[in-house]
PDB file of C-alpha atoms and ligand atoms in Angstrom:
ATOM      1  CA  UNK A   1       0.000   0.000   0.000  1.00  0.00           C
ATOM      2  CA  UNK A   2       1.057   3.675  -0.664  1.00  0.00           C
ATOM      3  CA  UNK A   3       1.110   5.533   2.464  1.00  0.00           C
ATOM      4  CA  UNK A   4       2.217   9.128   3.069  1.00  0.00           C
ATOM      5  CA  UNK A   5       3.146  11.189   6.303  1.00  0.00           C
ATOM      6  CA  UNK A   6       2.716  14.466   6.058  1.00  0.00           C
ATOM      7  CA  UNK A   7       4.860  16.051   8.271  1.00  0.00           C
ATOM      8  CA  UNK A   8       6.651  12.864   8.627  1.00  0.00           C
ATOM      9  CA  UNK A   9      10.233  14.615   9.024  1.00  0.00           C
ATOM     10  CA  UNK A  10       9.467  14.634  12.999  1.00  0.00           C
ATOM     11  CA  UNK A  11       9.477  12.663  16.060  1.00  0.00           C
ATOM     12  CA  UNK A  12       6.528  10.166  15.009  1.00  0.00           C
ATOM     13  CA  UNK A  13       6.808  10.066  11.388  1.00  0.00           C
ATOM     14  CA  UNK A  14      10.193   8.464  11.561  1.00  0.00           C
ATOM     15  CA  UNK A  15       8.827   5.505  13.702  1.00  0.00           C
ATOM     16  CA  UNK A  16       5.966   5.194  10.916  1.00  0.00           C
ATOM     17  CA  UNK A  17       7.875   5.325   8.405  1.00  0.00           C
ATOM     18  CA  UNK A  18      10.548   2.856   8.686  1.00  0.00           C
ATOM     19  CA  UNK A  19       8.362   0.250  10.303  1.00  0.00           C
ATOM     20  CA  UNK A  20       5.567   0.790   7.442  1.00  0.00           C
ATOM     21  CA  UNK A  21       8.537   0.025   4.954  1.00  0.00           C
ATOM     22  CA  UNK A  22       9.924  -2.767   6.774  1.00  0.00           C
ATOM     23  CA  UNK A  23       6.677  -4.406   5.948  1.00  0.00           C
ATOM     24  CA  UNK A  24       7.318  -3.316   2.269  1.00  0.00           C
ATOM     25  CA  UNK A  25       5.122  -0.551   1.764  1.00  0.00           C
ATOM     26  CA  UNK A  26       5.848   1.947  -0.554  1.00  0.00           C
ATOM     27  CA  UNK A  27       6.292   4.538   2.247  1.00  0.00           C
ATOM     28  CA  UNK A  28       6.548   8.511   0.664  1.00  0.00           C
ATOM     29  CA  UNK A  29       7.302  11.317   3.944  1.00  0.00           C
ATOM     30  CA  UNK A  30       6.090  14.567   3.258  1.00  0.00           C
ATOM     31  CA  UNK A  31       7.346  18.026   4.239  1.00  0.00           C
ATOM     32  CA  UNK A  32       6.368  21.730   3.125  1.00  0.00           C
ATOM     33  CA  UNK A  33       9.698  21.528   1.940  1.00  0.00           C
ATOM     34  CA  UNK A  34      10.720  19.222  -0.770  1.00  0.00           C
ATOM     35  CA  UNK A  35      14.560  19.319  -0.391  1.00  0.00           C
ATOM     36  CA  UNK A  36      13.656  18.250   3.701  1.00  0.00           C
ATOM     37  CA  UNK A  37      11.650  15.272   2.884  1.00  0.00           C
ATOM     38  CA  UNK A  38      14.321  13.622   0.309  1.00  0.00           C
ATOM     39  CA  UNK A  39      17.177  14.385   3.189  1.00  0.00           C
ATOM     40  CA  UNK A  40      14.870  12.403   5.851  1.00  0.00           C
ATOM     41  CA  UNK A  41      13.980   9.746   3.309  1.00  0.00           C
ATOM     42  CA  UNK A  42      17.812   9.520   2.817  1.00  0.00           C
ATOM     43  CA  UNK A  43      17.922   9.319   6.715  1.00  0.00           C
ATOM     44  CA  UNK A  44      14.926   6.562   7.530  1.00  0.00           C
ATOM     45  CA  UNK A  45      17.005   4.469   4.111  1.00  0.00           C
ATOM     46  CA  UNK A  46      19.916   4.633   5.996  1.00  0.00           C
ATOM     47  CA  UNK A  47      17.848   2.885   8.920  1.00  0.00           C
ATOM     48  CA  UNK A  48      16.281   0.709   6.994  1.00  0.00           C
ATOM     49  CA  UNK A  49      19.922  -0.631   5.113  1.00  0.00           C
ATOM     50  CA  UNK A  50      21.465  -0.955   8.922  1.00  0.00           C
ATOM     51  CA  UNK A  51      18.883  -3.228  10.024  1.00  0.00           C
ATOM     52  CA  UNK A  52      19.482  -5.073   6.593  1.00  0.00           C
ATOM     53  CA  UNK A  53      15.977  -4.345   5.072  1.00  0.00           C
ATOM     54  CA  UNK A  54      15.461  -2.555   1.189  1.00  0.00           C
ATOM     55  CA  UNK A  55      15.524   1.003   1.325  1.00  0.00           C
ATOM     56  CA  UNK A  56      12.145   2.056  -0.335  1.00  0.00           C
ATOM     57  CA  UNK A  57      11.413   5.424   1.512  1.00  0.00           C
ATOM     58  CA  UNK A  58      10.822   8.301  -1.117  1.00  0.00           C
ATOM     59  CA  UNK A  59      10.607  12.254  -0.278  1.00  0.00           C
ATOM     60  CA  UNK A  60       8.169  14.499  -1.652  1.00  0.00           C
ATOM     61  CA  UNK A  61       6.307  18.025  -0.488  1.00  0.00           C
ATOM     62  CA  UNK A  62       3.234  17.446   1.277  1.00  0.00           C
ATOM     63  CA  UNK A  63       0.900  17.603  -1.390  1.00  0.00           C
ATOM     64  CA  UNK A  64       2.867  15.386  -4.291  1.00  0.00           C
ATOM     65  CA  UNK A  65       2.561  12.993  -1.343  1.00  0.00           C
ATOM     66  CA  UNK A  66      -0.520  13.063  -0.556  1.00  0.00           C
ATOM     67  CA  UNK A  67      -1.787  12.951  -4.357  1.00  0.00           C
ATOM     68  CA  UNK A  68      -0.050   9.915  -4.592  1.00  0.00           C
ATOM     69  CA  UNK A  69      -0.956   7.724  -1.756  1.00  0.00           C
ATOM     70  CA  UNK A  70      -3.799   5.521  -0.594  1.00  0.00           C
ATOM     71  CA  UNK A  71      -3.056   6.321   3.160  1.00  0.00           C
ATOM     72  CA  UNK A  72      -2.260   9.320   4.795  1.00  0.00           C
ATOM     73  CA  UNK A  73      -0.996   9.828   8.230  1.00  0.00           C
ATOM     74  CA  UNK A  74      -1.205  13.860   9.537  1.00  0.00           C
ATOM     75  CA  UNK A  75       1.999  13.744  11.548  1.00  0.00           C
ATOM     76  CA  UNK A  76       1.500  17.213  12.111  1.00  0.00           C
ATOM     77  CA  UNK A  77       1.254  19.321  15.461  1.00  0.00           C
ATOM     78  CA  UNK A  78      -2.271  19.614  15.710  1.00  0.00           C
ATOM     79  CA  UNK A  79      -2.075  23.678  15.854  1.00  0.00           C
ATOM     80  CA  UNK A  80      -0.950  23.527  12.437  1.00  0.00           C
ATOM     81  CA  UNK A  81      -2.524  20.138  11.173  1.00  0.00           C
ATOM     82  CA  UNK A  82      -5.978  21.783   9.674  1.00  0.00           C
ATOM     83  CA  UNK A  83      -4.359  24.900   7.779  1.00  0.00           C
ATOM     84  CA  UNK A  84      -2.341  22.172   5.851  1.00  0.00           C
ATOM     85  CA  UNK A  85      -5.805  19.724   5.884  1.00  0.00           C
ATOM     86  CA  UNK A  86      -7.434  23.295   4.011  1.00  0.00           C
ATOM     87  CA  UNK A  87      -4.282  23.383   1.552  1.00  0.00           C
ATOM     88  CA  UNK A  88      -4.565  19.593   1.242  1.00  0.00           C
ATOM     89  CA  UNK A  89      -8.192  18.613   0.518  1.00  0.00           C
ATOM     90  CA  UNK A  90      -7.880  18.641  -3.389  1.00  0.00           C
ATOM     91  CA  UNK A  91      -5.400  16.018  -3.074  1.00  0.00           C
ATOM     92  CA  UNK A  92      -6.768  13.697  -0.372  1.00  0.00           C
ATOM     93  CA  UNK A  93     -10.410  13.830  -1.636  1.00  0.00           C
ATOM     94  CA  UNK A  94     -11.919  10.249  -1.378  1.00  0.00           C
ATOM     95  CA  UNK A  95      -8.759   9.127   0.555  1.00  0.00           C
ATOM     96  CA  UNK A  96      -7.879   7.676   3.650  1.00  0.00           C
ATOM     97  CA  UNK A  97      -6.742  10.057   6.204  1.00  0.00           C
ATOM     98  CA  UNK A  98      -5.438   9.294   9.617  1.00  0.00           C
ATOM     99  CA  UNK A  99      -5.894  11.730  13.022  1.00  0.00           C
ATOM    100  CA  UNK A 100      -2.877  10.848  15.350  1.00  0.00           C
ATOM    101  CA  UNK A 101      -3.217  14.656  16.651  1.00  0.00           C
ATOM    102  CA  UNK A 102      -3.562  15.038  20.071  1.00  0.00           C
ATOM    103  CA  UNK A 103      -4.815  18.773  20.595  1.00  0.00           C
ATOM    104  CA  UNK A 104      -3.385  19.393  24.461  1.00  0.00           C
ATOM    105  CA  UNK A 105      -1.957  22.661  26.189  1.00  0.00           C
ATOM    106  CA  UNK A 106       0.789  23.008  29.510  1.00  0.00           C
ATOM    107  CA  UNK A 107      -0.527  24.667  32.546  1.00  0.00           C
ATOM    108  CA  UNK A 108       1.942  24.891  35.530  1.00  0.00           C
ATOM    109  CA  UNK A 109       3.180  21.715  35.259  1.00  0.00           C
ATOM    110  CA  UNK A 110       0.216  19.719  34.075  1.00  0.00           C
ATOM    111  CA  UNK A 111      -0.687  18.402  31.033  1.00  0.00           C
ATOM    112  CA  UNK A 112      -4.331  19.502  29.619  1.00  0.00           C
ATOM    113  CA  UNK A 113      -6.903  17.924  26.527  1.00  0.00           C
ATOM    114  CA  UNK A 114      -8.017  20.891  24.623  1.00  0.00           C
ATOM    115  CA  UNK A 115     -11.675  20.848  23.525  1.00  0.00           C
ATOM    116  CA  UNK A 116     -12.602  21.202  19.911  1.00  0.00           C
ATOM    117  CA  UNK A 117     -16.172  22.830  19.117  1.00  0.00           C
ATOM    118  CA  UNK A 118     -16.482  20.091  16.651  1.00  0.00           C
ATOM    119  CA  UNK A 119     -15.718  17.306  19.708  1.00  0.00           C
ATOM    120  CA  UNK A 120     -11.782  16.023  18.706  1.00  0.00           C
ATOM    121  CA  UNK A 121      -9.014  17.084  16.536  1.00  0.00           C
ATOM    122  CA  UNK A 122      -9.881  14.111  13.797  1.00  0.00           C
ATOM    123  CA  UNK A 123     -13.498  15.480  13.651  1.00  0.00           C
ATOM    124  CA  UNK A 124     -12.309  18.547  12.783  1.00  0.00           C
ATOM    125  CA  UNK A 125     -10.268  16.970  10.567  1.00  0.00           C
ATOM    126  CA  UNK A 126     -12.805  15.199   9.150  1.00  0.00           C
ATOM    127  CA  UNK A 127     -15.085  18.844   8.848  1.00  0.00           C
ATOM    128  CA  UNK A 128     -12.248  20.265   6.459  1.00  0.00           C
ATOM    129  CA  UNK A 129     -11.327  17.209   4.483  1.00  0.00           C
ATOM    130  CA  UNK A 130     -13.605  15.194   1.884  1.00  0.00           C
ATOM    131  CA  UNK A 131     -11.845  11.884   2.891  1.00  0.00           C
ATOM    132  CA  UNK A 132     -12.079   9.293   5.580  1.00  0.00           C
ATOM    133  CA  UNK A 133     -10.711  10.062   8.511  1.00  0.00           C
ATOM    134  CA  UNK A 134      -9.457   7.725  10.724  1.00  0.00           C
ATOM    135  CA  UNK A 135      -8.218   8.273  14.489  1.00  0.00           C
ATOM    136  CA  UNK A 136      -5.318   6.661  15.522  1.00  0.00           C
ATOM    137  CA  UNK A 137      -1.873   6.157  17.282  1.00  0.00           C
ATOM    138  CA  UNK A 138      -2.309   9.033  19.989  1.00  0.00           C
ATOM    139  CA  UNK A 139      -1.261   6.757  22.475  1.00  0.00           C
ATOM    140  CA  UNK A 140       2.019   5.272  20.847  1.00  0.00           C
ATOM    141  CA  UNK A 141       5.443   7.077  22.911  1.00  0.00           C
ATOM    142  CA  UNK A 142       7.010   8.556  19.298  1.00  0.00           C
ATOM    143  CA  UNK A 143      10.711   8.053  21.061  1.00  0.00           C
ATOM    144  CA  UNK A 144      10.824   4.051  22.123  1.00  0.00           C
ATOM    145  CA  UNK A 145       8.955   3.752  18.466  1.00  0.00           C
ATOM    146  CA  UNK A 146      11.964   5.023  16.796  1.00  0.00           C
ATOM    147  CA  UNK A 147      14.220   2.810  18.391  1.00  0.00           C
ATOM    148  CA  UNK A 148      14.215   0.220  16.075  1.00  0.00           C
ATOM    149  CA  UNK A 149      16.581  -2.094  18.492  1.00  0.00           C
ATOM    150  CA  UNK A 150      13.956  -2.402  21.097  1.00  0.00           C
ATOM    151  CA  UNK A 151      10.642  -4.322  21.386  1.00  0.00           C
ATOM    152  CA  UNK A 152       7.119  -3.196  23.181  1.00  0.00           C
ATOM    153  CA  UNK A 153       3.835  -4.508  23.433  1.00  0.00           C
ATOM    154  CA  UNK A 154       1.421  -1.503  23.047  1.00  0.00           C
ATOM    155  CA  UNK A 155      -2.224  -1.263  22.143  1.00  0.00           C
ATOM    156  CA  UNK A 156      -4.031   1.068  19.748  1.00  0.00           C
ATOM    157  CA  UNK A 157      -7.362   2.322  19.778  1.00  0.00           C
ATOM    158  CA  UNK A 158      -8.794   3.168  16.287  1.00  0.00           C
ATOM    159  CA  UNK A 159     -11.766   5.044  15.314  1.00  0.00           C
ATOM    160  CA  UNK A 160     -13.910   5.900  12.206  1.00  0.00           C
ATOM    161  CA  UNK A 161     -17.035   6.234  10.432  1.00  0.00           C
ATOM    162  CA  UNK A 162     -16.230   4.527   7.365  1.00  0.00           C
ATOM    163  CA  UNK A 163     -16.123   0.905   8.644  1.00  0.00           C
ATOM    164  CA  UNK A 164     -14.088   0.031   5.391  1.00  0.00           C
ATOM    165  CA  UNK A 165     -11.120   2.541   5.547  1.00  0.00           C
ATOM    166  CA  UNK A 166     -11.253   1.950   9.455  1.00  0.00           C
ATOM    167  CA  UNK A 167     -10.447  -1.937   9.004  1.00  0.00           C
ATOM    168  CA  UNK A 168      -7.573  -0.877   6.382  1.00  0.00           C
ATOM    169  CA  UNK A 169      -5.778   1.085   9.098  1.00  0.00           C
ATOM    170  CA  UNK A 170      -6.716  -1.162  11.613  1.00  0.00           C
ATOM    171  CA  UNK A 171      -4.990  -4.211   9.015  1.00  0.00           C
ATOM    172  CA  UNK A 172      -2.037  -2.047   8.554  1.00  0.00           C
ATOM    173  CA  UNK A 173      -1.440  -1.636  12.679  1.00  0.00           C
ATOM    174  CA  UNK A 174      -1.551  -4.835  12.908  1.00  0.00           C
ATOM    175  CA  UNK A 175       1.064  -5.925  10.900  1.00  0.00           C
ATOM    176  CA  UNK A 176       3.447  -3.680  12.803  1.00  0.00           C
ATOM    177  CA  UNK A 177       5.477  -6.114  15.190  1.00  0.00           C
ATOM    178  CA  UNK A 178       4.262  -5.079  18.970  1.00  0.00           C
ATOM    179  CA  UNK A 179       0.980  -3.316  17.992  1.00  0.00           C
ATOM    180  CA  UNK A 180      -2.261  -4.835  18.460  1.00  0.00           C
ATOM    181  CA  UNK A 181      -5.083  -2.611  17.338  1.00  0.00           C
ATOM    182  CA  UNK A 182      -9.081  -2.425  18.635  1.00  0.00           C
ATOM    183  CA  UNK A 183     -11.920  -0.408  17.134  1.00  0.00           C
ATOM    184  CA  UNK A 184     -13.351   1.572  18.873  1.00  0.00           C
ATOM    185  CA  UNK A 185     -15.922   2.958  17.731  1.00  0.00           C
ATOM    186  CA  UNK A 186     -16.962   5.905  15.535  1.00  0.00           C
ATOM    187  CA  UNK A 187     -15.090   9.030  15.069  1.00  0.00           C
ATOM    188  CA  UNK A 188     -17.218  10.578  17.507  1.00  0.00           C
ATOM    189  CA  UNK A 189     -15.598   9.100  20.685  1.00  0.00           C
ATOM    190  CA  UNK A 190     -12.278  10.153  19.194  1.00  0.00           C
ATOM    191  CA  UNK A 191     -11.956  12.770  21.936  1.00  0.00           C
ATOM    192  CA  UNK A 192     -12.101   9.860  24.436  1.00  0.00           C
ATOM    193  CA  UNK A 193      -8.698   8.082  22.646  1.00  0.00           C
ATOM    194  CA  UNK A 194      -7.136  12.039  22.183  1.00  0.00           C
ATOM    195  CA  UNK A 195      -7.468  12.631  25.879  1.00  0.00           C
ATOM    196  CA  UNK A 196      -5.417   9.868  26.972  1.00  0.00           C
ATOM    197  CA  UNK A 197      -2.222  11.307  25.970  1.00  0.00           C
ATOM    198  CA  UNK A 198      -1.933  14.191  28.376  1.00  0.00           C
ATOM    199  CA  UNK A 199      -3.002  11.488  31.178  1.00  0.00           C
ATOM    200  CA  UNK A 200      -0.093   9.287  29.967  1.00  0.00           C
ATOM    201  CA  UNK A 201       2.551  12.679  29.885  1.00  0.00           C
ATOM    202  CA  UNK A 202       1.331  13.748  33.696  1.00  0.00           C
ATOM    203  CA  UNK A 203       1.930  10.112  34.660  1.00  0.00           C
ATOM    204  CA  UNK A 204       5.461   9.759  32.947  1.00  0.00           C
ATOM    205  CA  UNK A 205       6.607  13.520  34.649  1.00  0.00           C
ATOM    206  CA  UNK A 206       4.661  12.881  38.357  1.00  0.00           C
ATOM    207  CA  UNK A 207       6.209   9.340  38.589  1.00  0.00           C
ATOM    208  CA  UNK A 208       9.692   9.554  36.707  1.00  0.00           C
ATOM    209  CA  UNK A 209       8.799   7.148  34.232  1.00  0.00           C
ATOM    210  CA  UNK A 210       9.365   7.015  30.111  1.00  0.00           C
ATOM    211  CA  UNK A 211       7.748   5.315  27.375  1.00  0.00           C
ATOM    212  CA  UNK A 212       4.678   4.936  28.608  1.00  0.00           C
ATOM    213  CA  UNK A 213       1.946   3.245  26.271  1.00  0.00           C
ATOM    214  CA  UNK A 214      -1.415   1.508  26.394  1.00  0.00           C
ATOM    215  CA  UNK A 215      -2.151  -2.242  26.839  1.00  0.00           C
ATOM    216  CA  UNK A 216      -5.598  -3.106  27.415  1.00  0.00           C
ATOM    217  CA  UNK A 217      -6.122  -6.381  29.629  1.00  0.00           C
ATOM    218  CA  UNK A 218      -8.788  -8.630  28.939  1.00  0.00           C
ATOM    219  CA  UNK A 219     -10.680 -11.838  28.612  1.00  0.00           C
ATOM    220  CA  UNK A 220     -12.935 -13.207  25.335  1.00  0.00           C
ATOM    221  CA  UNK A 221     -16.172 -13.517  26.356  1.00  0.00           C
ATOM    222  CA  UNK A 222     -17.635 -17.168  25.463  1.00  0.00           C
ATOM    223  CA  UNK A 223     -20.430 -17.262  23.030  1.00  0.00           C
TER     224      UNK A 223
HETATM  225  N1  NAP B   1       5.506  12.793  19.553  1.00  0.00           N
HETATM  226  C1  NAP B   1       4.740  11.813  20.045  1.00  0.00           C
HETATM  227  O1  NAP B   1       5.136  11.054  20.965  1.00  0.00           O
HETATM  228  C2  NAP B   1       3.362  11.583  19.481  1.00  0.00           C
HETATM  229  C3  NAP B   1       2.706  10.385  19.787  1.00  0.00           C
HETATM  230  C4  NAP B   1       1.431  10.166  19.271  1.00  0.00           C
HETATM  231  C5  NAP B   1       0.813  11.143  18.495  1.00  0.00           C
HETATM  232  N2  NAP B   1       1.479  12.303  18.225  1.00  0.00           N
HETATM  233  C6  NAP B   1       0.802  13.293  17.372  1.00  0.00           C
HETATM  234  O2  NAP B   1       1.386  13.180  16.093  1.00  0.00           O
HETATM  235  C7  NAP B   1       1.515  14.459  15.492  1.00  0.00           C
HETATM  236  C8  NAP B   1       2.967  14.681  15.148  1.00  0.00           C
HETATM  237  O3  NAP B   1       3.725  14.724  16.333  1.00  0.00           O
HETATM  238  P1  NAP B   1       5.308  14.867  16.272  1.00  0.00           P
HETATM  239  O4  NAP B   1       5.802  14.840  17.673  1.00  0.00           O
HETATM  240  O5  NAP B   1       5.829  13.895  15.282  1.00  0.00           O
HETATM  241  O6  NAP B   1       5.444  16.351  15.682  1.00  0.00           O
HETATM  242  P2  NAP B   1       6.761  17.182  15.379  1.00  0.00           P
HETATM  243  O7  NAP B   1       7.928  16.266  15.336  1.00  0.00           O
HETATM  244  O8  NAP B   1       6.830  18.340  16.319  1.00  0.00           O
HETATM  245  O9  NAP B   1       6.450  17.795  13.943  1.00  0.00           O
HETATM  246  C9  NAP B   1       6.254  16.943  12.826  1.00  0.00           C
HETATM  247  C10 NAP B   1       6.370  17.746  11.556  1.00  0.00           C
HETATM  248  O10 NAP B   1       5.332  18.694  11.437  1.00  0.00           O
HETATM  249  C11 NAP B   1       5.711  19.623  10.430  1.00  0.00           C
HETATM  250  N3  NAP B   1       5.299  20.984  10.797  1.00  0.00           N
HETATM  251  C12 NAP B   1       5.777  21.751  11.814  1.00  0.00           C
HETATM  252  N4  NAP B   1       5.186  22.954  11.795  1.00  0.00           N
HETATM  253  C13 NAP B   1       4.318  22.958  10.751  1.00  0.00           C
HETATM  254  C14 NAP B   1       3.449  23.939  10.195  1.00  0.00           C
HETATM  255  N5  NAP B   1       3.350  25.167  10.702  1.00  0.00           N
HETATM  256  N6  NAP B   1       2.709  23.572   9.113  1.00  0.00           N
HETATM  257  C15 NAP B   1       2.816  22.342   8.558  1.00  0.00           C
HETATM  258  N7  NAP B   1       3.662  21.386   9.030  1.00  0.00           N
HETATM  259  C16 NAP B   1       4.395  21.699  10.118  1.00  0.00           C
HETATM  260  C17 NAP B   1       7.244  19.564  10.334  1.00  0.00           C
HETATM  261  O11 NAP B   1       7.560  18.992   9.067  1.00  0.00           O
HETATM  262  P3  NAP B   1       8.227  19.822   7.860  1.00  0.00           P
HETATM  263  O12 NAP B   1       9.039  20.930   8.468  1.00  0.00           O
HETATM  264  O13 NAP B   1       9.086  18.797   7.223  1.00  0.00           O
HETATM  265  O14 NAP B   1       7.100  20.279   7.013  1.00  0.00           O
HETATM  266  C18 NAP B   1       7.621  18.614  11.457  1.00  0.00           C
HETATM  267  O15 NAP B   1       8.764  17.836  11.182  1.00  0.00           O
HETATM  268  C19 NAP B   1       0.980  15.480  16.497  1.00  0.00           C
HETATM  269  O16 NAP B   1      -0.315  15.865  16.127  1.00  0.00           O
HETATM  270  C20 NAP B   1       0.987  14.738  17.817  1.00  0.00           C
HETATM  271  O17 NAP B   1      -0.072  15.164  18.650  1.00  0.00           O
HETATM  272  C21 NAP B   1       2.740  12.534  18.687  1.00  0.00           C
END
């Protein structure tokens, strides 16, 4: 599959990026500036040859990229995810998008969700865009997922409206080693998933910890 980050130059787009192409997906990272996303694709091939895998990552501006893919991942900041969304909705009309934004300020030392008037950052995603938004990957910690030498077991929550692009993303979590991903629902309880992330940050900094994901614990229910 062709997937895109846009914005994928930064702390979670490398993670993305070289683990969607280990699998052999023709992975494209997008910047605003051209000459910035072919020096990072240099950067996540150089990865990808150390850990003996093909290098297949290609760099193009934001919107070549996200012409040409299926799947696109906003690894944006979410203050400046839906001015690009506005400059980007030609090219990912009809198209999978996915939310990882996690709209949050700092007060004092805490950690704080920031309410949307349209509920979450992916529905107001989803209000700019003609495409089918997906939420997902708020909860993954972008460092450990960039350290390609070390293993986790984390768990991803995914959300959607269109059940069809929602079990795409939810197929292509899955096949990255360590994630295990759960729908959850419509994009409506994204805020729910969003909201997490400042919980898991005012954990980490209260009890000295790092790397702190999600794992949900459970049993099947019989029947
Ligand atoms: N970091 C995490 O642990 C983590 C975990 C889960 C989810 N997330 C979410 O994932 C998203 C990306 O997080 P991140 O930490 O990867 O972000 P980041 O490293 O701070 O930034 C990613 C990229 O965004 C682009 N960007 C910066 N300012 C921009 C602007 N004004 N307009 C358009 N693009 C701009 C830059 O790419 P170019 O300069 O190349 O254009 C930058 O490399 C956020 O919404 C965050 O909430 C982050």
């Amino acid at each position: 599959m062709k997937i895109a980050l846009l914005g994928g130059t930064g702390h979670l787009g490398i993670g993305l990026a070289v683990r969607f192409a280990i699998l052999g997906h023709d992975v494209i990272v997008g910047s605003r500036k051209l000459e910035k996303a072919k020096m990072k694709a240099e950067e996540y091939n150089d990865i990808l040859e150390s850990l003996g895998e093909k290098a297949r990552v290609r760099g193009l501006a934001n919107e070549d990229a996200a012409r040409e893919a299926d799947v696109s991942v906003f690894t944006i900041p979410w203050e400046h995810a839906f001015s690009t969304a506005e400059f980007l909705k030609v090219a990912l009309k009809d198209k999978i998008v996915v939310s990882p934004l996690v709209p949050m300020e700092k007060r004092g030392k805490t950690f704080y969700y920031t309410k949307l008037p349209e509920g979450s950052a992916a529905e107001k995603l989803a209000s700019i865009l003609d495409s089918k938004v997906v939420s997902a990957y708020q909860t993954i910690p972008a460092e450990k997922f960039a350290r390609f030498d070390e293993s986790f077991e984390w768990d991803v929550a995914v959300c959607g409206d269109d059940e069809e692009a929602k079990k795409i993303v939810i197929d292509l979590t899955n096949q990255i080693d360590g994630l295990r991903a759960f729908d959850a629902g419509p994009l409506a309880v994204s805020s729910m998933v969003e909201s997490i992330t400042p919980l898991l940050i005012n954990i980490m900094v209260r009890n000295k910890m790092k790397d702190l994901g999600v794992k949900f614990v459970y049993k099947l229910r019989k029947g």
